[in-house]
PDB file of C-alpha atoms in Angstrom:
ATOM      1  CA  MET C 324      34.880  38.687  -0.308  1.00 56.00           C
ATOM      2  CA  LYS C 325      35.740  35.703   2.214  1.00 61.00           C
ATOM      3  CA  LYS C 326      32.843  36.672   4.252  1.00 62.00           C
ATOM      4  CA  SER C 327      30.882  36.582   1.864  1.00 65.00           C
ATOM      5  CA  ALA C 328      31.333  33.026   0.409  1.00 62.00           C
ATOM      6  CA  SER C 329      32.249  31.341   3.936  1.00 62.00           C
ATOM      7  CA  LYS C 330      28.577  33.138   4.480  1.00 62.00           C
ATOM      8  CA  LYS C 331      27.264  30.490   1.188  1.00 62.00           C
ATOM      9  CA  LYS C 332      29.718  28.104   2.083  1.00 60.00           C
ATOM     10  CA  LYS C 333      27.533  27.700   5.370  1.00 58.00           C
ATOM     11  CA  LYS C 334      24.518  28.164   4.181  1.00 58.00           C
ATOM     12  CA  VAL C 335      24.852  25.371   0.609  1.00 55.00           C
ATOM     13  CA  ALA C 336      25.976  22.474   3.130  1.00 54.00           C
ATOM     14  CA  LYS C 337      22.577  23.427   5.516  1.00 55.00           C
ATOM     15  CA  VAL C 338      20.111  22.853   2.670  1.00 54.00           C
ATOM     16  CA  SER C 339      22.786  20.349   1.935  1.00 60.00           C
ATOM     17  CA  LYS C 340      21.720  18.323   5.704  1.00 61.00           C
ATOM     18  CA  VAL C 341      17.673  19.688   4.692  1.00 61.00           C
ATOM     19  CA  SER C 342      18.030  17.888   1.266  1.00 68.00           C
ATOM     20  CA  ALA C 343      19.630  14.312   3.341  1.00 71.00           C
ATOM     21  CA  TYR C 344      16.228  14.448   5.292  1.00 74.00           C
ATOM     22  CA  LEU C 345      14.257  14.797   2.353  1.00 75.00           C
ATOM     23  CA  ASN C 346      15.343  11.995   1.481  1.00 83.00           C
ATOM     24  CA  TYR C 347      13.702   9.312   4.840  1.00 88.00           C
ATOM     25  CA  LEU C 348      10.061  10.365   4.154  1.00 90.00           C
ATOM     26  CA  PRO C 349       9.113   8.279   2.084  1.00 91.00           C
ATOM     27  CA  LEU C 350      10.823   5.765   4.838  1.00 92.00           C
ATOM     28  CA  LEU C 351       9.056   8.061   7.469  1.00 93.00           C
ATOM     29  CA  VAL C 352       5.979   7.712   5.528  1.00 94.00           C
ATOM     30  CA  PHE C 353       5.757   3.963   5.716  1.00 95.00           C
ATOM     31  CA  ALA C 354       7.347   3.616   9.320  1.00 95.00           C
ATOM     32  CA  LEU C 355       3.919   5.412  10.796  1.00 95.00           C
ATOM     33  CA  ALA C 356       1.593   3.244   8.891  1.00 95.00           C
ATOM     34  CA  PHE C 357       2.809   0.645   9.623  1.00 96.00           C
ATOM     35  CA  LEU C 358       3.813   0.902  13.391  1.00 95.00           C
ATOM     36  CA  GLN C 359       0.039   2.974  13.880  1.00 94.00           C
ATOM     37  CA  TYR C 360      -1.161  -0.586  13.113  1.00 95.00           C
ATOM     38  CA  VAL C 361       1.009  -3.181  15.270  1.00 95.00           C
ATOM     39  CA  ASN C 362      -1.832  -3.347  17.895  1.00 94.00           C
ATOM     40  CA  THR C 363      -3.697  -5.617  15.443  1.00 93.00           C
ATOM     41  CA  PHE C 364      -0.947  -8.432  15.213  1.00 95.00           C
ATOM     42  CA  THR C 365      -2.673 -10.108  18.628  1.00 93.00           C
ATOM     43  CA  HIS C 366      -6.168  -9.962  16.717  1.00 92.00           C
ATOM     44  CA  ASP C 367      -7.963 -12.935  15.625  1.00 88.00           C
ATOM     45  CA  TYR C 368      -9.504 -13.287  12.400  1.00 87.00           C
ATOM     46  CA  ALA C 369     -12.676 -11.324  11.903  1.00 84.00           C
ATOM     47  CA  TRP C 370     -16.498 -12.020  11.425  1.00 80.00           C
ATOM     48  CA  ASP C 371     -15.772 -12.029   7.273  1.00 79.00           C
ATOM     49  CA  ASP C 372     -12.694 -13.472   7.861  1.00 81.00           C
ATOM     50  CA  ALA C 373     -14.110 -16.701   8.240  1.00 79.00           C
ATOM     51  CA  ILE C 374     -15.869 -16.421   3.499  1.00 80.00           C
ATOM     52  CA  VAL C 375     -12.612 -16.049   2.294  1.00 82.00           C
ATOM     53  CA  ILE C 376     -10.085 -17.282   4.821  1.00 86.00           C
ATOM     54  CA  ARG C 377     -10.640 -19.402   7.980  1.00 85.00           C
ATOM     55  CA  ASP C 378     -14.024 -21.306   5.952  1.00 83.00           C
ATOM     56  CA  ASN C 379     -12.768 -21.585   2.198  1.00 83.00           C
ATOM     57  CA  VAL C 380     -11.764 -24.556   0.645  1.00 85.00           C
ATOM     58  CA  TYR C 381      -9.890 -22.737  -2.435  1.00 86.00           C
ATOM     59  CA  THR C 382      -7.567 -20.616   0.288  1.00 88.00           C
ATOM     60  CA  LYS C 383      -7.931 -23.750   2.472  1.00 89.00           C
ATOM     61  CA  LYS C 384      -6.227 -25.761   0.189  1.00 89.00           C
ATOM     62  CA  GLY C 385      -3.096 -23.198  -0.260  1.00 90.00           C
ATOM     63  CA  PHE C 386      -1.464 -23.584  -3.211  1.00 92.00           C
ATOM     64  CA  ALA C 387      -4.014 -26.732  -4.883  1.00 91.00           C
ATOM     65  CA  GLY C 388      -5.997 -24.580  -4.410  1.00 88.00           C
ATOM     66  CA  LEU C 389      -4.265 -21.368  -6.721  1.00 91.00           C
ATOM     67  CA  LYS C 390      -6.125 -22.657  -9.999  1.00 92.00           C
ATOM     68  CA  GLU C 391      -9.620 -22.631  -8.497  1.00 88.00           C
ATOM     69  CA  ILE C 392      -9.005 -19.279  -7.072  1.00 88.00           C
ATOM     70  CA  TRP C 393      -8.637 -17.675 -10.562  1.00 92.00           C
ATOM     71  CA  THR C 394     -11.341 -19.794 -12.128  1.00 89.00           C
ATOM     72  CA  GLN C 395     -13.969 -19.556  -9.489  1.00 83.00           C
ATOM     73  CA  PRO C 396     -15.614 -17.399  -8.179  1.00 80.00           C
ATOM     74  CA  VAL C 397     -15.645 -16.782  -4.027  1.00 73.00           C
ATOM     75  CA  TYR C 398     -19.010 -17.446  -2.803  1.00 67.00           C
ATOM     76  CA  ILE C 399     -20.878 -14.877  -0.037  1.00 64.00           C
ATOM     77  CA  PRO C 400     -24.408 -15.682   0.236  1.00 61.00           C
ATOM     78  CA  GLN C 401     -26.058 -13.794  -1.974  1.00 63.00           C
ATOM     79  CA  ARG C 402     -23.427 -13.231  -4.360  1.00 70.00           C
ATOM     80  CA  LYS C 403     -20.215 -14.752  -6.575  1.00 76.00           C
ATOM     81  CA  LEU C 404     -17.435 -12.488  -5.943  1.00 78.00           C
ATOM     82  CA  TYR C 405     -13.941 -12.757  -8.202  1.00 83.00           C
ATOM     83  CA  ARG C 406     -11.480 -11.595  -6.770  1.00 86.00           C
ATOM     84  CA  PRO C 407      -8.390 -13.542  -7.285  1.00 89.00           C
ATOM     85  CA  ILE C 408      -5.043 -11.061  -6.694  1.00 91.00           C
ATOM     86  CA  PRO C 409      -6.634 -11.244  -2.947  1.00 90.00           C
ATOM     87  CA  GLN C 410      -7.595 -14.799  -2.450  1.00 90.00           C
ATOM     88  CA  THR C 411      -4.737 -15.556  -4.216  1.00 93.00           C
ATOM     89  CA  THR C 412      -2.295 -13.982  -0.946  1.00 94.00           C
ATOM     90  CA  PHE C 413      -4.062 -15.608   1.406  1.00 93.00           C
ATOM     91  CA  ALA C 414      -4.083 -19.427  -0.149  1.00 93.00           C
ATOM     92  CA  LEU C 415      -0.128 -18.326  -0.497  1.00 94.00           C
ATOM     93  CA  GLU C 416       0.101 -17.751   3.076  1.00 93.00           C
ATOM     94  CA  GLN C 417      -2.263 -20.714   4.438  1.00 92.00           C
ATOM     95  CA  ALA C 418       0.218 -22.580   2.254  1.00 93.00           C
ATOM     96  CA  ILE C 419       3.276 -20.710   3.719  1.00 93.00           C
ATOM     97  CA  PHE C 420       2.413 -20.318   6.983  1.00 94.00           C
ATOM     98  CA  GLY C 421      -1.265 -22.266   8.400  1.00 90.00           C
ATOM     99  CA  ASP C 422      -4.004 -20.778   9.819  1.00 88.00           C
ATOM    100  CA  ASN C 423      -2.073 -17.771  11.709  1.00 91.00           C
ATOM    101  CA  PRO C 424      -4.489 -15.069  11.623  1.00 93.00           C
ATOM    102  CA  THR C 425      -0.693 -13.406  12.867  1.00 94.00           C
ATOM    103  CA  VAL C 426       0.692 -12.933   9.564  1.00 94.00           C
ATOM    104  CA  GLY C 427      -2.310 -11.858   7.310  1.00 93.00           C
ATOM    105  CA  HIS C 428      -2.347  -8.346   9.487  1.00 95.00           C
ATOM    106  CA  VAL C 429       1.170  -8.214   9.329  1.00 96.00           C
ATOM    107  CA  PHE C 430       0.670  -8.436   6.057  1.00 96.00           C
ATOM    108  CA  ASN C 431      -2.372  -5.732   5.837  1.00 96.00           C
ATOM    109  CA  ALA C 432       0.378  -3.113   8.188  1.00 96.00           C
ATOM    110  CA  PHE C 433       3.169  -3.792   5.709  1.00 97.00           C
ATOM    111  CA  LEU C 434       0.424  -2.944   2.474  1.00 97.00           C
ATOM    112  CA  TYR C 435      -1.472  -0.211   3.895  1.00 97.00           C
ATOM    113  CA  GLY C 436       2.867   1.174   4.452  1.00 96.00           C
ATOM    114  CA  MET C 437       2.703   0.386   0.730  1.00 96.00           C
ATOM    115  CA  CYS C 438      -0.222   1.662   0.001  1.00 96.00           C
ATOM    116  CA  CYS C 439       0.858   5.180   2.172  1.00 96.00           C
ATOM    117  CA  LEU C 440       4.423   5.362   0.369  1.00 96.00           C
ATOM    118  CA  LEU C 441       3.120   5.583  -2.521  1.00 95.00           C
ATOM    119  CA  LEU C 442      -0.026   8.630  -1.864  1.00 96.00           C
ATOM    120  CA  PHE C 443       2.695  10.654  -1.062  1.00 96.00           C
ATOM    121  CA  LEU C 444       5.680   9.441  -4.000  1.00 94.00           C
ATOM    122  CA  PHE C 445       1.949   9.489  -6.249  1.00 94.00           C
ATOM    123  CA  LEU C 446       1.818  13.159  -4.711  1.00 94.00           C
ATOM    124  CA  LYS C 447       4.677  14.020  -4.657  1.00 93.00           C
ATOM    125  CA  SER C 448       5.106  13.525  -8.390  1.00 90.00           C
ATOM    126  CA  LEU C 449       1.491  15.076  -8.816  1.00 90.00           C
ATOM    127  CA  LEU C 450       2.744  18.494  -7.256  1.00 90.00           C
ATOM    128  CA  LYS C 451       5.687  19.083  -8.378  1.00 88.00           C
ATOM    129  CA  ARG C 452       5.600  22.939  -8.333  1.00 90.00           C
ATOM    130  CA  TYR C 453       5.208  22.902  -4.362  1.00 91.00           C
ATOM    131  CA  HIS C 454       6.431  22.385  -1.684  1.00 90.00           C
ATOM    132  CA  VAL C 455       6.808  18.194  -0.331  1.00 90.00           C
ATOM    133  CA  GLY C 456       5.996  18.971   3.152  1.00 90.00           C
ATOM    134  CA  PHE C 457       2.516  20.613   1.808  1.00 92.00           C
ATOM    135  CA  ALA C 458       2.825  16.543   0.090  1.00 93.00           C
ATOM    136  CA  LEU C 459       3.466  14.946   3.432  1.00 94.00           C
ATOM    137  CA  LEU C 460       0.453  17.081   4.994  1.00 94.00           C
ATOM    138  CA  ILE C 461      -1.865  15.782   2.552  1.00 94.00           C
ATOM    139  CA  THR C 462       0.175  11.749   3.190  1.00 95.00           C
ATOM    140  CA  LEU C 463       0.154  11.876   6.982  1.00 95.00           C
ATOM    141  CA  LEU C 464      -3.722  13.523   7.052  1.00 95.00           C
ATOM    142  CA  PHE C 465      -4.580  10.248   4.933  1.00 95.00           C
ATOM    143  CA  LEU C 466      -1.938   8.033   7.233  1.00 95.00           C
ATOM    144  CA  VAL C 467      -4.150   8.955  10.479  1.00 94.00           C
ATOM    145  CA  HIS C 468      -7.359   9.116   9.591  1.00 93.00           C
ATOM    146  CA  PRO C 469      -9.637   5.924  11.349  1.00 90.00           C
ATOM    147  CA  VAL C 470     -11.927   5.421   7.733  1.00 90.00           C
ATOM    148  CA  HIS C 471      -8.527   3.411   7.269  1.00 90.00           C
ATOM    149  CA  VAL C 472      -9.300   0.911  10.470  1.00 90.00           C
ATOM    150  CA  GLU C 473     -11.349  -1.421   8.341  1.00 89.00           C
ATOM    151  CA  ALA C 474      -9.120  -2.136   5.948  1.00 90.00           C
ATOM    152  CA  VAL C 475      -6.248  -2.981   7.313  1.00 92.00           C
ATOM    153  CA  ALA C 476      -7.407  -4.841  11.070  1.00 91.00           C
ATOM    154  CA  ASN C 477      -9.477  -6.914   8.609  1.00 91.00           C
ATOM    155  CA  ILE C 478      -7.801  -9.489   7.287  1.00 90.00           C
ATOM    156  CA  LYS C 479     -10.527  -9.446   4.527  1.00 89.00           C
ATOM    157  CA  SER C 480     -10.737  -6.314   3.051  1.00 90.00           C
ATOM    158  CA  ARG C 481      -7.645  -6.315   1.806  1.00 92.00           C
ATOM    159  CA  ASP C 482      -8.631  -6.494  -1.832  1.00 91.00           C
ATOM    160  CA  GLU C 483      -9.392  -2.658  -0.820  1.00 93.00           C
ATOM    161  CA  ILE C 484      -5.785  -1.576  -0.001  1.00 95.00           C
ATOM    162  CA  LEU C 485      -4.467  -3.301  -3.094  1.00 95.00           C
ATOM    163  CA  ALA C 486      -6.939  -2.106  -5.092  1.00 94.00           C
ATOM    164  CA  LEU C 487      -6.075   1.157  -3.817  1.00 95.00           C
ATOM    165  CA  ILE C 488      -1.738  -0.098  -4.280  1.00 94.00           C
ATOM    166  CA  PHE C 489      -2.124  -0.659  -8.485  1.00 94.00           C
ATOM    167  CA  SER C 490      -4.426   2.585  -8.697  1.00 94.00           C
ATOM    168  CA  LEU C 491      -1.614   4.686  -7.472  1.00 94.00           C
ATOM    169  CA  SER C 492       1.118   3.111  -9.074  1.00 93.00           C
ATOM    170  CA  SER C 493      -1.013   3.186 -12.191  1.00 94.00           C
ATOM    171  CA  LEU C 494      -1.028   6.413 -11.767  1.00 93.00           C
ATOM    172  CA  LEU C 495       2.610   7.476 -10.705  1.00 91.00           C
ATOM    173  CA  TYR C 496       3.407   5.156 -14.360  1.00 90.00           C
ATOM    174  CA  PHE C 497       1.127   7.117 -16.295  1.00 92.00           C
ATOM    175  CA  ILE C 498       2.677  10.630 -14.649  1.00 90.00           C
ATOM    176  CA  ARG C 499       6.356   9.632 -15.818  1.00 88.00           C
ATOM    177  CA  TYR C 500       4.984   8.428 -19.421  1.00 90.00           C
ATOM    178  CA  LEU C 501       3.480  12.197 -19.937  1.00 88.00           C
ATOM    179  CA  ARG C 502       5.999  13.872 -18.585  1.00 87.00           C
ATOM    180  CA  GLN C 503       9.438  11.546 -19.852  1.00 88.00           C
ATOM    181  CA  GLY C 504       7.647   9.022 -22.120  1.00 83.00           C
ATOM    182  CA  GLY C 505       8.629   5.401 -23.034  1.00 81.00           C
ATOM    183  CA  SER C 506       6.627   2.633 -24.420  1.00 82.00           C
ATOM    184  CA  GLY C 507       6.974   0.513 -20.855  1.00 84.00           C
ATOM    185  CA  LYS C 508       6.638   3.157 -18.867  1.00 83.00           C
ATOM    186  CA  ILE C 509       2.911   2.884 -20.782  1.00 85.00           C
ATOM    187  CA  ALA C 510       2.864  -0.850 -20.412  1.00 86.00           C
ATOM    188  CA  LEU C 511       3.065  -0.364 -16.446  1.00 86.00           C
ATOM    189  CA  THR C 512       0.548   1.713 -16.011  1.00 86.00           C
ATOM    190  CA  PHE C 513      -2.149   0.000 -18.298  1.00 85.00           C
ATOM    191  CA  GLY C 514      -0.438  -3.186 -16.382  1.00 86.00           C
ATOM    192  CA  PHE C 515      -1.166  -2.010 -13.222  1.00 87.00           C
ATOM    193  CA  PHE C 516      -4.896  -0.568 -14.060  1.00 87.00           C
TER     194      PHE C 516
END
């Protein structure tokens, strides 16, 4: 009997060590996503960045341009775009850090890391009946896919990263609402949406 009890204790200890490592998976996902784009930190602005950052009068005003950013569209030849949230982030960067493309690249890499982290948490929640490795594998495939290079390396494309962050956040809270209820969760679902 003592031998079987000893084996059970060893097995429990081994399982608890593995589960302790699983707690670090979100941090690993974020770190891999962020570090993948460290090489962009020394890049300059890209061609599209002139429209919303370098040559944009609202962005250049920093804090003073926020009212116009939220009330006026951004003019791009032959069309008007109303994207106040990413435009606000550009204006805040200009106000705090000045005309510094490195800051924009660092923020894009950080936001991409957050995006991948949210994707992992969403998949982990959605695929609750499956092993966590399945959600991790899908997230890692998303994380390293080359289609994301333009969205992360081109500062202007922050709107795409933010759109996915808000969408995933909305879905996460909707799943939590379906499982647990609560008016706060449904309010956050619609707020992020």
